[in-house]
mmCIF file of C-alpha atoms in Angstrom:
data_model
loop_
_atom_site.group_PDB
_atom_site.id
_atom_site.type_symbol
_atom_site.label_atom_id
_atom_site.label_comp_id
_atom_site.label_asym_id
_atom_site.label_seq_id
_atom_site.Cartn_x
_atom_site.Cartn_y
_atom_site.Cartn_z
ATOM 1 C CA UNK A 1 0.009 -0.110 -0.014
ATOM 2 C CA UNK A 2 2.927 2.466 0.727
ATOM 3 C CA UNK A 3 4.558 1.753 -2.399
ATOM 4 C CA UNK A 4 1.261 1.623 -4.424
ATOM 5 C CA UNK A 5 0.536 6.164 -3.254
ATOM 6 C CA UNK A 6 3.473 7.718 -4.788
ATOM 7 C CA UNK A 7 3.143 6.415 -8.221
ATOM 8 C CA UNK A 8 -0.781 7.439 -8.477
ATOM 9 C CA UNK A 9 -0.197 10.977 -7.577
ATOM 10 C CA UNK A 10 2.241 10.770 -10.059
ATOM 11 C CA UNK A 11 -0.230 9.687 -12.571
ATOM 12 C CA UNK A 12 -2.787 12.056 -11.268
ATOM 13 C CA UNK A 13 -0.509 14.949 -11.567
ATOM 14 C CA UNK A 14 0.365 14.121 -16.047
ATOM 15 C CA UNK A 15 -3.304 14.520 -16.263
ATOM 16 C CA UNK A 16 -4.158 17.513 -14.402
ATOM 17 C CA UNK A 17 -0.878 19.919 -14.212
ATOM 18 C CA UNK A 18 0.819 20.808 -17.756
ATOM 19 C CA UNK A 19 -1.377 20.934 -20.379
ATOM 20 C CA UNK A 20 -2.213 24.512 -22.049
ATOM 21 C CA UNK A 21 -6.208 26.231 -22.502
ATOM 22 C CA UNK A 22 -7.717 27.302 -25.063
ATOM 23 C CA UNK A 23 -9.216 29.713 -25.113
ATOM 24 C CA UNK A 24 -11.805 32.264 -27.382
ATOM 25 C CA UNK A 25 -9.413 34.874 -27.629
ATOM 26 C CA UNK A 26 -6.912 32.705 -29.156
ATOM 27 C CA UNK A 27 -9.214 30.417 -31.093
ATOM 28 C CA UNK A 28 -9.930 34.360 -33.166
ATOM 29 C CA UNK A 29 -6.219 35.124 -33.461
ATOM 30 C CA UNK A 30 -5.553 32.355 -35.576
ATOM 31 C CA UNK A 31 -8.527 32.612 -37.832
ATOM 32 C CA UNK A 32 -7.987 36.134 -38.392
ATOM 33 C CA UNK A 33 -4.125 35.360 -39.187
ATOM 34 C CA UNK A 34 -5.147 32.715 -41.542
ATOM 35 C CA UNK A 35 -7.802 35.107 -42.984
ATOM 36 C CA UNK A 36 -5.094 37.925 -44.032
ATOM 37 C CA UNK A 37 -2.552 35.404 -45.488
ATOM 38 C CA UNK A 38 -5.419 34.514 -48.069
ATOM 39 C CA UNK A 39 -5.590 37.625 -48.621
ATOM 40 C CA UNK A 40 -2.275 38.321 -49.648
ATOM 41 C CA UNK A 41 -1.730 35.501 -51.413
ATOM 42 C CA UNK A 42 -4.840 36.931 -53.891
ATOM 43 C CA UNK A 43 -3.953 39.924 -54.355
ATOM 44 C CA UNK A 44 -0.595 39.192 -55.241
ATOM 45 C CA UNK A 45 -2.555 37.504 -58.084
ATOM 46 C CA UNK A 46 -5.194 39.514 -58.944
ATOM 47 C CA UNK A 47 -1.592 42.560 -59.408
ATOM 48 C CA UNK A 48 0.374 40.178 -61.565
ATOM 49 C CA UNK A 49 -2.836 38.716 -63.950
ATOM 50 C CA UNK A 50 -3.284 42.836 -64.287
ATOM 51 C CA UNK A 51 0.245 43.237 -65.182
ATOM 52 C CA UNK A 52 -0.235 40.221 -67.481
ATOM 53 C CA UNK A 53 -3.547 41.727 -69.279
ATOM 54 C CA UNK A 54 -1.791 45.316 -69.968
ATOM 55 C CA UNK A 55 1.979 43.902 -70.757
ATOM 56 C CA UNK A 56 -0.312 41.834 -73.462
ATOM 57 C CA UNK A 57 -2.159 44.777 -74.865
ATOM 58 C CA UNK A 58 0.319 46.736 -75.297
ATOM 59 C CA UNK A 59 2.442 43.652 -77.600
ATOM 60 C CA UNK A 60 -0.885 43.658 -79.151
ATOM 61 C CA UNK A 61 -0.679 47.452 -79.933
ATOM 62 C CA UNK A 62 3.252 47.836 -80.395
ATOM 63 C CA UNK A 63 2.325 44.742 -82.842
ATOM 64 C CA UNK A 64 -0.605 46.114 -85.344
ATOM 65 C CA UNK A 65 0.769 46.848 -88.645
ATOM 66 C CA UNK A 66 0.609 50.280 -90.153
ATOM 67 C CA UNK A 67 1.928 53.937 -89.707
ATOM 68 C CA UNK A 68 -0.062 55.726 -85.886
ATOM 69 C CA UNK A 69 -1.384 59.015 -87.159
ATOM 70 C CA UNK A 70 -3.873 61.202 -86.337
ATOM 71 C CA UNK A 71 -6.426 61.954 -89.018
ATOM 72 C CA UNK A 72 -9.500 64.501 -89.357
ATOM 73 C CA UNK A 73 -13.013 64.521 -91.565
ATOM 74 C CA UNK A 74 -13.089 66.732 -93.789
ATOM 75 C CA UNK A 75 -16.776 68.368 -93.662
ATOM 76 C CA UNK A 76 -17.836 72.233 -95.345
ATOM 77 C CA UNK A 77 -17.968 74.685 -92.897
ATOM 78 C CA UNK A 78 -18.283 78.716 -92.385
ATOM 79 C CA UNK A 79 -14.940 80.778 -92.936
ATOM 80 C CA UNK A 80 -14.548 84.377 -92.947
ATOM 81 C CA UNK A 81 -11.805 86.147 -94.081
ATOM 82 C CA UNK A 82 -10.204 88.475 -92.108
ATOM 83 C CA UNK A 83 -7.652 91.147 -91.661
ATOM 84 C CA UNK A 84 -6.039 92.814 -88.556
ATOM 85 C CA UNK A 85 -6.201 96.640 -88.817
ATOM 86 C CA UNK A 86 -5.349 98.944 -85.881
ATOM 87 C CA UNK A 87 -7.679 100.990 -84.070
ATOM 88 C CA UNK A 88 -8.659 103.170 -80.827
ATOM 89 C CA UNK A 89 -11.710 103.382 -78.157
ATOM 90 C CA UNK A 90 -13.321 106.604 -77.141
ATOM 91 C CA UNK A 91 -15.631 107.283 -75.134
ATOM 92 C CA UNK A 92 -18.801 107.282 -76.043
ATOM 93 C CA UNK A 93 -19.344 110.451 -74.252
ATOM 94 C CA UNK A 94 -16.695 112.964 -73.278
ATOM 95 C CA UNK A 95 -16.956 116.325 -72.274
ATOM 96 C CA UNK A 96 -14.434 118.685 -69.959
ATOM 97 C CA UNK A 97 -16.661 120.855 -67.371
ATOM 98 C CA UNK A 98 -15.590 124.731 -66.799
ATOM 99 C CA UNK A 99 -17.310 127.808 -65.573
ATOM 100 C CA UNK A 100 -18.898 129.992 -67.827
ATOM 101 C CA UNK A 101 -18.293 132.623 -65.208
ATOM 102 C CA UNK A 102 -16.018 134.294 -63.237
ATOM 103 C CA UNK A 103 -16.551 133.255 -59.675
ATOM 104 C CA UNK A 104 -15.105 131.885 -56.256
ATOM 105 C CA UNK A 105 -15.908 128.107 -55.808
ATOM 106 C CA UNK A 106 -17.822 127.717 -53.059
ATOM 107 C CA UNK A 107 -18.450 123.963 -52.509
ATOM 108 C CA UNK A 108 -17.804 120.696 -54.481
ATOM 109 C CA UNK A 109 -19.925 117.814 -53.627
ATOM 110 C CA UNK A 110 -19.137 115.048 -55.890
ATOM 111 C CA UNK A 111 -15.893 113.206 -56.206
ATOM 112 C CA UNK A 112 -13.103 111.990 -58.669
ATOM 113 C CA UNK A 113 -14.321 108.127 -59.913
ATOM 114 C CA UNK A 114 -17.682 108.416 -58.680
ATOM 115 C CA UNK A 115 -20.456 108.145 -61.469
ATOM 116 C CA UNK A 116 -23.422 111.052 -61.738
ATOM 117 C CA UNK A 117 -26.666 111.237 -62.836
ATOM 118 C CA UNK A 118 -27.695 113.859 -65.497
ATOM 119 C CA UNK A 119 -28.552 117.178 -63.347
ATOM 120 C CA UNK A 120 -26.146 116.071 -60.380
ATOM 121 C CA UNK A 121 -24.570 119.703 -58.814
ATOM 122 C CA UNK A 122 -21.036 119.374 -59.856
ATOM 123 C CA UNK A 123 -19.851 122.497 -58.755
ATOM 124 C CA UNK A 124 -21.448 125.386 -56.938
ATOM 125 C CA UNK A 125 -19.650 128.783 -57.320
ATOM 126 C CA UNK A 126 -20.181 132.093 -55.206
ATOM 127 C CA UNK A 127 -24.081 133.715 -56.073
ATOM 128 C CA UNK A 128 -24.292 136.500 -52.713
ATOM 129 C CA UNK A 129 -24.295 139.413 -55.734
ATOM 130 C CA UNK A 130 -26.696 138.478 -57.435
ATOM 131 C CA UNK A 131 -28.695 137.291 -54.887
ATOM 132 C CA UNK A 132 -28.818 140.624 -53.869
ATOM 133 C CA UNK A 133 -29.813 141.978 -57.483
ATOM 134 C CA UNK A 134 -32.257 139.317 -58.186
ATOM 135 C CA UNK A 135 -33.806 140.572 -54.676
ATOM 136 C CA UNK A 136 -33.493 144.171 -55.827
ATOM 137 C CA UNK A 137 -35.666 143.290 -59.014
ATOM 138 C CA UNK A 138 -38.490 141.858 -57.415
ATOM 139 C CA UNK A 139 -38.914 144.359 -54.874
ATOM 140 C CA UNK A 140 -39.091 146.659 -58.526
ATOM 141 C CA UNK A 141 -41.665 144.711 -60.031
ATOM 142 C CA UNK A 142 -43.858 144.330 -56.818
ATOM 143 C CA UNK A 143 -43.879 148.671 -57.361
ATOM 144 C CA UNK A 144 -44.248 148.656 -61.777
ATOM 145 C CA UNK A 145 -46.945 145.972 -60.211
ATOM 146 C CA UNK A 146 -49.009 147.982 -58.697
ATOM 147 C CA UNK A 147 -48.438 150.918 -60.436
ATOM 148 C CA UNK A 148 -49.475 149.218 -63.723
ATOM 149 C CA UNK A 149 -53.187 148.368 -62.115
ATOM 150 C CA UNK A 150 -53.140 151.523 -60.628
ATOM 151 C CA UNK A 151 -52.836 153.297 -63.849
ATOM 152 C CA UNK A 152 -55.260 150.620 -65.881
ATOM 153 C CA UNK A 153 -58.194 151.639 -63.170
ATOM 154 C CA UNK A 154 -57.965 154.777 -64.258
ATOM 155 C CA UNK A 155 -57.613 154.587 -67.715
ATOM 156 C CA UNK A 156 -60.939 152.246 -67.430
ATOM 157 C CA UNK A 157 -62.299 155.838 -65.708
ATOM 158 C CA UNK A 158 -60.496 158.185 -68.325
ATOM 159 C CA UNK A 159 -59.007 159.070 -65.585
ATOM 160 C CA UNK A 160 -55.404 158.505 -67.079
ATOM 161 C CA UNK A 161 -53.927 158.689 -70.020
ATOM 162 C CA UNK A 162 -53.104 155.523 -72.845
ATOM 163 C CA UNK A 163 -49.460 157.055 -73.010
ATOM 164 C CA UNK A 164 -48.832 156.660 -68.803
ATOM 165 C CA UNK A 165 -50.688 153.350 -68.984
ATOM 166 C CA UNK A 166 -48.739 151.505 -71.705
ATOM 167 C CA UNK A 167 -45.718 152.934 -69.885
ATOM 168 C CA UNK A 168 -46.218 151.566 -66.715
ATOM 169 C CA UNK A 169 -46.987 148.389 -68.281
ATOM 170 C CA UNK A 170 -44.152 148.759 -70.610
ATOM 171 C CA UNK A 171 -41.666 149.337 -67.106
ATOM 172 C CA UNK A 172 -43.626 145.712 -65.701
ATOM 173 C CA UNK A 173 -42.442 143.722 -68.540
ATOM 174 C CA UNK A 174 -38.403 145.131 -68.547
ATOM 175 C CA UNK A 175 -38.227 144.160 -64.917
ATOM 176 C CA UNK A 176 -40.203 140.787 -65.367
ATOM 177 C CA UNK A 177 -37.131 139.916 -68.866
ATOM 178 C CA UNK A 178 -34.769 141.272 -66.212
ATOM 179 C CA UNK A 179 -35.305 138.731 -63.295
ATOM 180 C CA UNK A 180 -35.295 136.379 -66.142
ATOM 181 C CA UNK A 181 -31.414 137.047 -67.386
ATOM 182 C CA UNK A 182 -30.599 137.385 -63.663
ATOM 183 C CA UNK A 183 -32.083 133.632 -62.790
ATOM 184 C CA UNK A 184 -30.570 132.177 -65.798
ATOM 185 C CA UNK A 185 -27.055 134.087 -64.670
ATOM 186 C CA UNK A 186 -27.335 131.830 -60.995
ATOM 187 C CA UNK A 187 -27.928 129.177 -63.114
ATOM 188 C CA UNK A 188 -25.198 129.048 -64.432
ATOM 189 C CA UNK A 189 -23.258 129.529 -60.748
ATOM 190 C CA UNK A 190 -24.342 125.895 -60.088
ATOM 191 C CA UNK A 191 -22.416 123.453 -62.554
ATOM 192 C CA UNK A 192 -24.405 120.261 -63.376
ATOM 193 C CA UNK A 193 -23.938 116.946 -64.916
ATOM 194 C CA UNK A 194 -24.625 117.249 -68.605
ATOM 195 C CA UNK A 195 -25.601 113.262 -68.672
ATOM 196 C CA UNK A 196 -24.779 110.568 -66.602
ATOM 197 C CA UNK A 197 -21.189 109.673 -66.118
ATOM 198 C CA UNK A 198 -18.379 109.491 -64.694
ATOM 199 C CA UNK A 199 -16.574 111.920 -62.874
ATOM 200 C CA UNK A 200 -12.428 112.306 -63.774
ATOM 201 C CA UNK A 201 -9.738 114.291 -61.674
ATOM 202 C CA UNK A 202 -11.235 117.253 -60.120
ATOM 203 C CA UNK A 203 -8.715 120.098 -60.920
ATOM 204 C CA UNK A 204 -10.012 123.010 -58.943
ATOM 205 C CA UNK A 205 -11.610 122.842 -54.866
ATOM 206 C CA UNK A 206 -13.415 125.369 -52.767
ATOM 207 C CA UNK A 207 -12.227 128.899 -52.523
ATOM 208 C CA UNK A 208 -10.507 128.837 -56.091
ATOM 209 C CA UNK A 209 -11.598 131.660 -58.519
ATOM 210 C CA UNK A 210 -12.167 130.232 -61.910
ATOM 211 C CA UNK A 211 -12.825 131.511 -65.347
ATOM 212 C CA UNK A 212 -14.463 130.590 -68.550
ATOM 213 C CA UNK A 213 -10.890 129.564 -69.346
ATOM 214 C CA UNK A 214 -10.602 127.412 -66.222
ATOM 215 C CA UNK A 215 -10.874 123.100 -66.726
ATOM 216 C CA UNK A 216 -12.589 121.890 -63.876
ATOM 217 C CA UNK A 217 -13.029 118.415 -64.772
ATOM 218 C CA UNK A 218 -14.534 115.622 -67.142
ATOM 219 C CA UNK A 219 -17.343 113.469 -67.176
ATOM 220 C CA UNK A 220 -17.170 110.227 -69.264
ATOM 221 C CA UNK A 221 -19.896 108.284 -70.652
ATOM 222 C CA UNK A 222 -17.910 104.736 -71.205
ATOM 223 C CA UNK A 223 -21.524 102.166 -70.714
ATOM 224 C CA UNK A 224 -21.015 101.861 -74.176
ATOM 225 C CA UNK A 225 -17.297 102.925 -76.071
ATOM 226 C CA UNK A 226 -16.534 103.500 -79.268
ATOM 227 C CA UNK A 227 -14.105 101.856 -81.600
ATOM 228 C CA UNK A 228 -12.353 104.088 -84.801
ATOM 229 C CA UNK A 229 -10.453 102.461 -87.614
ATOM 230 C CA UNK A 230 -9.502 103.511 -91.047
ATOM 231 C CA UNK A 231 -10.168 100.704 -93.907
ATOM 232 C CA UNK A 232 -7.944 100.725 -96.891
ATOM 233 C CA UNK A 233 -10.069 102.317 -99.867
ATOM 234 C CA UNK A 234 -10.032 98.546 -101.791
ATOM 235 C CA UNK A 235 -11.687 97.122 -98.330
ATOM 236 C CA UNK A 236 -14.478 100.693 -98.393
ATOM 237 C CA UNK A 237 -17.585 98.658 -99.636
ATOM 238 C CA UNK A 238 -16.969 95.484 -97.872
ATOM 239 C CA UNK A 239 -18.276 96.326 -94.584
ATOM 240 C CA UNK A 240 -21.244 97.802 -93.819
ATOM 241 C CA UNK A 241 -23.290 99.038 -90.790
ATOM 242 C CA UNK A 242 -24.283 96.837 -88.776
ATOM 243 C CA UNK A 243 -21.922 94.101 -88.912
ATOM 244 C CA UNK A 244 -19.715 91.976 -86.752
ATOM 245 C CA UNK A 245 -16.726 92.962 -85.696
ATOM 246 C CA UNK A 246 -14.069 91.118 -83.199
ATOM 247 C CA UNK A 247 -11.074 92.560 -81.305
ATOM 248 C CA UNK A 248 -8.342 92.753 -78.366
ATOM 249 C CA UNK A 249 -7.051 95.546 -76.371
ATOM 250 C CA UNK A 250 -3.341 95.842 -74.809
ATOM 251 C CA UNK A 251 -3.072 93.012 -71.274
ATOM 252 C CA UNK A 252 -6.239 91.376 -71.946
ATOM 253 C CA UNK A 253 -6.731 88.759 -74.014
ATOM 254 C CA UNK A 254 -10.553 88.749 -74.141
ATOM 255 C CA UNK A 255 -12.209 88.915 -77.372
ATOM 256 C CA UNK A 256 -14.711 91.781 -77.804
ATOM 257 C CA UNK A 257 -17.217 92.495 -80.164
ATOM 258 C CA UNK A 258 -18.070 95.976 -81.704
ATOM 259 C CA UNK A 259 -20.857 96.549 -84.375
ATOM 260 C CA UNK A 260 -20.276 99.117 -86.934
ATOM 261 C CA UNK A 261 -22.741 101.871 -86.825
ATOM 262 C CA UNK A 262 -21.308 104.582 -88.671
ATOM 263 C CA UNK A 263 -18.651 105.254 -92.082
ATOM 264 C CA UNK A 264 -17.296 108.652 -92.971
ATOM 265 C CA UNK A 265 -18.388 109.975 -96.256
ATOM 266 C CA UNK A 266 -15.423 109.770 -98.273
ATOM 267 C CA UNK A 267 -12.068 108.467 -98.199
ATOM 268 C CA UNK A 268 -8.381 110.167 -96.462
ATOM 269 C CA UNK A 269 -7.184 111.635 -99.935
ATOM 270 C CA UNK A 270 -3.426 111.501 -98.126
ATOM 271 C CA UNK A 271 -3.645 108.144 -96.512
ATOM 272 C CA UNK A 272 -6.341 106.308 -98.934
ATOM 273 C CA UNK A 273 -8.499 105.320 -96.181
ATOM 274 C CA UNK A 274 -12.234 105.418 -94.686
ATOM 275 C CA UNK A 275 -12.939 105.407 -91.203
ATOM 276 C CA UNK A 276 -15.387 103.644 -89.632
ATOM 277 C CA UNK A 277 -16.939 103.782 -86.414
ATOM 278 C CA UNK A 278 -18.420 100.614 -84.256
ATOM 279 C CA UNK A 279 -19.341 100.198 -81.092
ATOM 280 C CA UNK A 280 -18.976 97.919 -78.185
ATOM 281 C CA UNK A 281 -20.922 97.373 -74.323
ATOM 282 C CA UNK A 282 -18.759 97.982 -71.805
ATOM 283 C CA UNK A 283 -20.695 97.122 -68.601
ATOM 284 C CA UNK A 284 -17.301 96.036 -66.586
ATOM 285 C CA UNK A 285 -16.029 99.615 -67.082
ATOM 286 C CA UNK A 286 -13.209 96.898 -68.373
ATOM 287 C CA UNK A 287 -11.738 99.227 -71.589
ATOM 288 C CA UNK A 288 -10.669 102.409 -71.614
ATOM 289 C CA UNK A 289 -11.170 105.647 -73.797
ATOM 290 C CA UNK A 290 -8.066 105.743 -75.666
ATOM 291 C CA UNK A 291 -6.652 102.662 -75.681
ATOM 292 C CA UNK A 292 -5.255 100.788 -78.809
ATOM 293 C CA UNK A 293 -7.271 97.744 -80.152
ATOM 294 C CA UNK A 294 -6.748 95.311 -82.273
ATOM 295 C CA UNK A 295 -9.190 94.438 -84.702
ATOM 296 C CA UNK A 296 -9.866 91.631 -87.407
ATOM 297 C CA UNK A 297 -12.633 92.592 -89.395
ATOM 298 C CA UNK A 298 -14.891 90.345 -91.215
ATOM 299 C CA UNK A 299 -14.902 90.952 -95.529
ATOM 300 C CA UNK A 300 -15.925 87.913 -97.103
ATOM 301 C CA UNK A 301 -17.465 84.911 -95.556
ATOM 302 C CA UNK A 302 -18.256 81.858 -97.171
ATOM 303 C CA UNK A 303 -20.259 78.691 -95.733
ATOM 304 C CA UNK A 304 -19.545 75.830 -97.511
ATOM 305 C CA UNK A 305 -15.571 76.585 -97.427
ATOM 306 C CA UNK A 306 -13.351 72.781 -96.950
ATOM 307 C CA UNK A 307 -10.859 73.544 -93.972
ATOM 308 C CA UNK A 308 -8.359 71.601 -92.697
ATOM 309 C CA UNK A 309 -6.172 71.883 -89.668
ATOM 310 C CA UNK A 310 -2.886 73.230 -90.355
ATOM 311 C CA UNK A 311 -0.476 70.744 -89.437
ATOM 312 C CA UNK A 312 -1.542 69.054 -92.266
ATOM 313 C CA UNK A 313 -0.288 70.888 -94.649
ATOM 314 C CA UNK A 314 3.454 69.873 -96.784
ATOM 315 C CA UNK A 315 5.252 72.797 -97.461
ATOM 316 C CA UNK A 316 7.152 72.013 -101.378
ATOM 317 C CA UNK A 317 8.534 73.638 -104.343
ATOM 318 C CA UNK A 318 5.313 72.582 -105.894
ATOM 319 C CA UNK A 319 3.315 74.395 -103.172
ATOM 320 C CA UNK A 320 1.389 72.451 -100.547
ATOM 321 C CA UNK A 321 -0.401 69.179 -100.400
ATOM 322 C CA UNK A 322 -1.765 66.037 -97.699
ATOM 323 C CA UNK A 323 -1.196 62.860 -97.190
ATOM 324 C CA UNK A 324 -5.136 61.251 -97.584
ATOM 325 C CA UNK A 325 -6.632 58.532 -96.164
ATOM 326 C CA UNK A 326 -7.409 55.844 -98.705
ATOM 327 C CA UNK A 327 -8.413 51.973 -98.050
ATOM 328 C CA UNK A 328 -5.542 52.309 -95.317
ATOM 329 C CA UNK A 329 -3.111 53.838 -97.361
ATOM 330 C CA UNK A 330 -1.442 57.062 -97.382
ATOM 331 C CA UNK A 331 -2.143 59.209 -100.576
ATOM 332 C CA UNK A 332 -0.960 61.860 -101.545
ATOM 333 C CA UNK A 333 -2.936 64.409 -102.723
ATOM 334 C CA UNK A 334 -1.774 68.156 -104.046
ATOM 335 C CA UNK A 335 -3.996 71.415 -102.271
ATOM 336 C CA UNK A 336 -4.384 74.542 -103.128
ATOM 337 C CA UNK A 337 -5.728 76.801 -100.086
ATOM 338 C CA UNK A 338 -6.965 79.705 -99.243
ATOM 339 C CA UNK A 339 -7.272 81.375 -96.080
ATOM 340 C CA UNK A 340 -6.005 80.441 -92.366
ATOM 341 C CA UNK A 341 -5.689 81.303 -89.351
ATOM 342 C CA UNK A 342 -3.297 79.505 -85.979
ATOM 343 C CA UNK A 343 -5.225 76.480 -86.308
ATOM 344 C CA UNK A 344 -6.997 75.736 -89.041
ATOM 345 C CA UNK A 345 -7.126 76.629 -93.525
ATOM 346 C CA UNK A 346 -9.083 77.116 -95.905
ATOM 347 C CA UNK A 347 -8.428 74.673 -98.493
ATOM 348 C CA UNK A 348 -10.183 75.302 -102.341
ATOM 349 C CA UNK A 349 -8.642 72.724 -104.076
ATOM 350 C CA UNK A 350 -7.722 69.379 -103.411
ATOM 351 C CA UNK A 351 -10.097 67.904 -101.027
ATOM 352 C CA UNK A 352 -13.636 66.836 -100.848
ATOM 353 C CA UNK A 353 -16.291 66.857 -97.862
ATOM 354 C CA UNK A 354 -16.321 62.696 -96.242
ATOM 355 C CA UNK A 355 -11.525 63.122 -97.078
ATOM 356 C CA UNK A 356 -9.767 61.905 -94.231
ATOM 357 C CA UNK A 357 -7.072 63.860 -94.099
ATOM 358 C CA UNK A 358 -3.981 62.215 -91.876
ATOM 359 C CA UNK A 359 -2.821 64.899 -89.179
ATOM 360 C CA UNK A 360 0.613 63.747 -87.742
ATOM 361 C CA UNK A 361 3.787 61.327 -87.927
ATOM 362 C CA UNK A 362 3.720 62.819 -91.763
ATOM 363 C CA UNK A 363 7.588 62.461 -92.169
ATOM 364 C CA UNK A 364 7.506 58.897 -91.579
ATOM 365 C CA UNK A 365 5.004 58.650 -94.640
ATOM 366 C CA UNK A 366 5.576 57.482 -98.340
ATOM 367 C CA UNK A 367 2.939 56.863 -100.845
ATOM 368 C CA UNK A 368 1.403 53.975 -100.604
ATOM 369 C CA UNK A 369 2.055 52.822 -96.806
ATOM 370 C CA UNK A 370 0.016 51.477 -94.384
ATOM 371 C CA UNK A 371 -1.561 53.566 -91.690
ATOM 372 C CA UNK A 372 -3.227 52.715 -88.652
ATOM 373 C CA UNK A 373 -5.922 55.538 -87.334
ATOM 374 C CA UNK A 374 -4.968 56.155 -83.903
ATOM 375 C CA UNK A 375 -7.357 58.996 -82.838
ATOM 376 C CA UNK A 376 -9.583 60.615 -85.119
ATOM 377 C CA UNK A 377 -10.808 64.063 -84.547
#
């Protein structure tokens, strides 16, 4: 009995003391690591397959037959014959404000650069002496009116002569005329805006003595501006009133529009040019009178002209030519060009509507060469 007891205790310890227990947390952690491992393997497989697909596509494009090139399909469109002309901007209305009297300035109720409406007071001149003269004439008018009324009553009762009454009536009429004349002079001491516009630099201030030769300020109506330009006499009959013309000014990339409103009645014999005037809206007052204008004058317009991109032209000693795409092959065609601008050129002979013109990679082409279209424009 004593020998069996230790052996039994040892077996119980082996069964219960050293085996680690499995918890729920350890099971979840193991599954997460396993899922992450499989995700990495799947992502690597997808990336490899995408790279193989892109490489195969690039190889297929590079292996396609023909020289790669961009093409343009010719279609009828509007073409304008343009000439570049220099012009000058002028305000719609511009007036230099000055006084009609030799008087001292009392007040200047406007500020430089501000807009004023027609009739707004710009300058107030001293009118104290004129007001005193007006009061004296009005008192004389009252006395003359009483005298005229009295003589009129006496004349009705044959107590006064017609001559005395006529003299009194004439004196009253003369006084009324003098009052109206003086009121006109007083009105001239209040210098008002002749139209709605923007005030320029003010050149005089309260206390200054001004005369009819003294400039006070300027007022400019630039809600719209005039564009004046001279056209060579050979184009004199091609630009009509009512036509719309485009222009730019220095330091501004905006293309403005002006409508021709009038033209001079004769050609300048010195310059052999005809003066025209157009008008353009100026709602934001970005255009300033006196600026130079660069006009693109539209002379003739064709609605069914054929145009192609400028880069498609190939110059040579015999003229210009282009490459046409016919049945997948390049075919050289001589062309005759007309009007052109920075991006396109008019073709008057050599191409037809629906023709496909090659506009890139021409230096690698030869007549009959295979062409692979990359972009259709």
